[in-house]
XYZ file of C-alpha atoms in Angstrom:
310
model
C 25.060 -25.452 -52.137
C 27.926 -23.368 -50.179
C 27.863 -24.918 -47.108
C 28.118 -21.650 -44.289
C 31.656 -21.268 -42.795
C 33.189 -21.682 -46.682
C 30.431 -18.846 -47.573
C 31.092 -17.150 -44.386
C 35.329 -17.607 -44.799
C 34.723 -14.997 -48.069
C 32.660 -12.127 -45.997
C 35.638 -12.347 -43.995
C 38.239 -12.527 -46.230
C 35.934 -9.633 -48.077
C 35.876 -7.836 -44.820
C 39.494 -7.304 -44.098
C 40.275 -6.485 -47.723
C 38.328 -3.806 -47.053
C 38.749 -2.908 -44.130
C 42.759 -3.454 -44.216
C 44.728 -5.411 -41.993
C 43.215 -5.498 -38.563
C 47.005 -5.950 -36.438
C 47.302 -2.227 -38.287
C 43.812 -0.898 -37.581
C 44.580 -0.225 -33.047
C 45.610 2.926 -34.410
C 43.285 5.775 -36.363
C 42.722 4.945 -39.932
C 44.227 7.389 -42.332
C 40.331 9.409 -43.348
C 39.237 9.677 -46.491
C 38.353 14.080 -47.037
C 36.198 15.430 -48.619
C 38.190 15.461 -52.224
C 38.228 11.779 -51.413
C 42.193 12.334 -49.858
C 43.019 10.772 -46.793
C 43.057 12.507 -44.168
C 45.814 13.252 -40.918
C 42.569 13.482 -37.601
C 40.591 10.428 -36.995
C 37.727 12.160 -36.802
C 36.483 14.462 -39.937
C 34.427 17.515 -39.238
C 32.708 18.897 -42.466
C 31.956 22.441 -41.414
C 30.628 23.417 -45.033
C 28.043 26.312 -45.569
C 24.510 26.018 -46.453
C 23.541 24.572 -49.979
C 22.847 27.778 -52.050
C 20.463 29.724 -50.822
C 19.448 29.867 -54.706
C 18.072 25.940 -55.407
C 15.507 26.628 -51.937
C 12.298 28.281 -54.048
C 11.669 31.251 -52.392
C 7.475 29.434 -50.073
C 9.777 26.838 -48.509
C 13.021 29.227 -47.632
C 10.629 31.240 -45.313
C 9.244 27.918 -44.004
C 13.182 27.226 -42.981
C 13.249 28.189 -38.787
C 14.454 25.245 -37.366
C 18.151 25.197 -36.849
C 21.021 23.822 -38.915
C 21.942 20.602 -36.280
C 25.336 19.034 -36.139
C 25.503 15.332 -36.463
C 27.892 13.118 -35.439
C 28.666 9.585 -37.576
C 30.439 6.664 -36.122
C 30.368 3.066 -37.288
C 32.539 0.441 -39.386
C 33.192 -0.734 -42.210
C 29.872 0.536 -44.163
C 29.557 3.953 -42.154
C 33.376 4.223 -43.904
C 31.961 3.600 -47.108
C 28.769 5.781 -46.719
C 30.493 9.035 -44.675
C 31.034 10.861 -47.256
C 26.807 10.413 -49.107
C 25.324 10.673 -46.106
C 27.214 13.977 -45.340
C 25.650 15.184 -49.117
C 22.004 14.636 -48.158
C 22.691 15.761 -44.600
C 23.341 19.054 -45.441
C 21.161 19.726 -48.837
C 18.141 18.710 -46.933
C 18.722 20.420 -43.717
C 22.213 22.376 -43.842
C 23.925 20.299 -41.206
C 27.249 20.525 -38.712
C 27.914 16.689 -39.231
C 31.071 15.038 -38.548
C 32.219 11.394 -39.281
C 34.931 9.456 -37.853
C 34.472 5.827 -38.669
C 36.734 2.409 -38.335
C 36.076 -0.519 -40.161
C 36.317 -3.758 -39.116
C 34.777 -2.099 -35.709
C 31.731 -2.770 -33.727
C 29.400 -1.123 -30.784
C 32.907 -1.812 -27.858
C 35.457 -0.548 -30.095
C 33.199 3.263 -29.202
C 32.569 2.998 -25.277
C 35.162 5.266 -23.713
C 37.071 2.014 -21.649
C 38.423 -0.796 -23.655
C 41.232 1.846 -25.786
C 43.690 -1.132 -24.884
C 42.474 -3.262 -26.938
C 40.029 -1.931 -29.356
C 40.117 -0.517 -33.148
C 38.933 3.171 -31.649
C 41.886 5.473 -29.980
C 40.601 7.130 -27.614
C 40.117 10.109 -28.590
C 37.482 9.198 -31.026
C 34.905 7.253 -28.356
C 31.968 7.881 -28.861
C 31.382 10.124 -25.118
C 34.712 11.878 -26.319
C 33.677 12.773 -30.007
C 30.101 13.711 -28.031
C 31.611 15.572 -25.704
C 33.764 18.336 -27.961
C 31.378 18.440 -30.378
C 28.352 18.892 -28.463
C 25.832 17.777 -31.546
C 22.561 17.062 -31.670
C 22.332 13.895 -33.171
C 23.914 10.303 -33.343
C 24.328 8.247 -35.824
C 25.336 4.617 -34.951
C 25.298 2.505 -38.157
C 26.864 -1.271 -37.085
C 26.298 -4.700 -39.300
C 27.789 -6.070 -35.932
C 31.381 -7.717 -37.327
C 30.658 -11.653 -35.250
C 33.707 -13.182 -36.623
C 35.448 -11.556 -34.010
C 37.936 -9.092 -36.104
C 37.653 -6.198 -32.426
C 39.772 -7.724 -29.416
C 37.053 -5.752 -27.183
C 34.733 -8.613 -28.383
C 36.688 -10.291 -26.313
C 36.768 -13.327 -28.834
C 31.777 -14.012 -28.309
C 31.402 -14.810 -32.132
C 28.080 -15.483 -33.568
C 28.825 -18.078 -35.511
C 29.896 -19.882 -31.773
C 27.757 -18.383 -29.404
C 25.215 -17.551 -29.913
C 23.678 -15.974 -26.583
C 26.922 -14.951 -25.393
C 27.291 -13.155 -29.104
C 23.147 -11.284 -28.690
C 23.801 -10.901 -24.241
C 27.024 -9.566 -25.459
C 25.726 -6.864 -27.982
C 23.595 -6.007 -25.467
C 25.187 -4.605 -23.131
C 27.774 -2.770 -25.469
C 24.633 -1.203 -26.545
C 23.377 0.175 -23.469
C 26.696 1.223 -21.880
C 27.048 2.874 -25.382
C 24.032 4.864 -25.240
C 24.460 5.431 -21.371
C 28.136 6.581 -22.044
C 26.691 8.873 -24.638
C 23.653 10.030 -22.708
C 26.141 11.195 -20.258
C 28.968 13.233 -22.838
C 25.473 15.232 -23.753
C 24.731 15.859 -19.870
C 21.187 18.930 -19.932
C 21.842 18.575 -24.537
C 21.638 15.043 -25.159
C 21.889 13.837 -27.850
C 19.489 11.763 -29.629
C 20.591 7.816 -31.059
C 19.774 7.370 -34.432
C 19.981 3.195 -34.410
C 20.880 2.358 -37.753
C 18.834 -0.595 -38.746
C 20.781 -3.634 -40.524
C 19.917 -5.156 -44.796
C 19.999 -9.189 -44.834
C 22.927 -10.455 -43.967
C 23.387 -13.452 -47.040
C 25.627 -15.220 -44.725
C 23.846 -15.768 -41.713
C 20.256 -14.315 -41.699
C 18.186 -14.080 -38.736
C 21.817 -12.851 -37.200
C 20.305 -9.183 -38.821
C 17.350 -9.715 -37.980
C 18.094 -10.334 -34.187
C 20.512 -7.696 -34.309
C 17.964 -5.046 -35.591
C 15.246 -6.050 -32.814
C 18.192 -5.412 -30.357
C 18.286 -1.943 -31.736
C 14.997 -1.662 -31.398
C 14.111 -2.196 -28.091
C 16.940 0.317 -26.622
C 16.188 2.580 -28.909
C 12.911 2.518 -27.326
C 14.183 1.915 -24.026
C 16.502 5.336 -24.170
C 13.818 6.489 -26.293
C 16.759 7.620 -29.424
C 15.424 6.988 -32.884
C 15.588 4.289 -35.597
C 16.547 4.746 -39.391
C 15.673 1.211 -40.866
C 17.946 2.018 -44.037
C 18.140 -0.917 -43.882
C 14.326 -2.211 -45.993
C 15.597 1.030 -48.726
C 17.950 -2.007 -49.304
C 15.499 -5.092 -49.435
C 13.184 -6.215 -51.981
C 9.588 -5.226 -51.014
C 8.549 -8.732 -50.715
C 11.264 -9.604 -47.876
C 13.321 -7.146 -45.583
C 15.979 -10.387 -44.332
C 15.689 -10.730 -48.321
C 19.354 -11.079 -49.997
C 19.307 -9.512 -53.427
C 22.067 -8.069 -55.829
C 19.923 -5.903 -57.795
C 16.059 -4.804 -57.000
C 13.882 -2.336 -58.603
C 14.847 0.994 -59.519
C 13.408 3.321 -57.348
C 11.267 6.645 -58.086
C 14.763 8.902 -57.290
C 17.233 6.204 -59.602
C 15.033 6.731 -62.241
C 14.586 10.272 -62.659
C 18.285 9.839 -62.616
C 19.350 7.832 -64.949
C 22.911 6.967 -63.198
C 21.136 4.748 -60.598
C 19.292 2.592 -62.628
C 22.622 0.354 -63.677
C 20.132 -2.570 -65.545
C 16.886 -2.104 -67.229
C 14.974 -0.892 -64.851
C 16.811 -1.917 -61.711
C 19.568 -0.905 -59.619
C 22.738 -2.960 -58.866
C 23.380 -2.392 -54.963
C 26.781 -4.720 -54.616
C 29.259 -5.952 -56.958
C 29.497 -9.963 -57.750
C 32.432 -9.714 -55.483
C 31.065 -8.399 -52.481
C 27.880 -9.552 -50.988
C 28.275 -7.234 -47.602
C 29.063 -3.880 -48.661
C 27.295 -1.468 -50.575
C 29.907 0.400 -52.532
C 30.048 -1.219 -56.513
C 33.572 -0.225 -56.266
C 36.852 -2.117 -55.711
C 37.482 -2.780 -52.023
C 41.399 -2.076 -51.298
C 43.333 -2.565 -48.571
C 43.054 1.322 -46.611
C 40.106 1.902 -45.845
C 38.163 4.632 -47.588
C 34.712 6.488 -48.545
C 33.565 4.802 -51.376
C 34.530 7.006 -54.881
C 32.052 5.743 -56.913
C 28.245 6.109 -57.350
C 26.311 3.217 -55.481
C 22.528 3.194 -55.263
C 22.585 0.914 -52.609
C 24.432 3.875 -50.578
C 22.568 6.163 -51.858
C 19.529 4.839 -50.223
C 20.630 4.166 -46.933
C 22.283 7.205 -46.471
C 18.982 8.823 -47.717
C 16.570 7.231 -45.747
C 19.090 8.454 -42.395
C 19.097 11.761 -43.308
C 15.323 11.599 -44.208
C 14.558 10.517 -40.172
C 16.875 13.488 -38.918
C 14.795 16.362 -40.873
C 11.852 14.759 -39.444
C 13.053 15.540 -36.022
C 14.306 18.441 -35.424
C 14.585 20.129 -31.959
């Protein structure tokens, strides 16, 4: 049986591979554009036209009266790999105007204004700065809760060595980030969508505690929760890690998602954390291949946004 610190070291190496060299990530990583190539702006704005009206039955089109929302998506490497799929889901379901600005290796404090000198996110891409410029209706926050001290703004506080301090600090950062987003939105305060995470194969209780923190924060500020983590967890255990799960009805209708008879793959053999089924690369990127775990996460986030349109 592997000791926790050995497994933690393995996952740390995987995160570094997925996130790039932390020493070089203080600059904006080259984001992946809609075609899969790198672009120069750190925040990629996607404002494509809605899906063809012909794809929607006439009666359904007549019932659509809600103004298409503007959605801002922020997060770490899990958001980095999911960014294109989420954009496609939001455009197809609610015709969203979609902006994505994830940075691999980050945590909540990286998006808090006032931390640019010791953060992996530059000042222009802080949450409040983007809210002021884009005036989004929703800000989707997807953070696994990087806990191994990758980002300088965490001041070296890690879950494995100081759980109490880590959770207290994480809660304070969630509160600060919420306040800054609210202040930046002013009279048009966006609704924050806190994305709950899937099982942690190293420290299962950590994700449970971080998710509870997200739920408390959402409840206190009248925001939203998208339990995307449940979509990548076994029905028998919300916090039980699994590499494969039974195919959903949607996946059975689309056999390319059922990579094994009756089962769908969530993780690669060499990466128990990320959901992209392509190998990790030194340069952060959106996932370039069909990956059922990412699709499940994106559909749940979209479902929550669609259910709370003003």
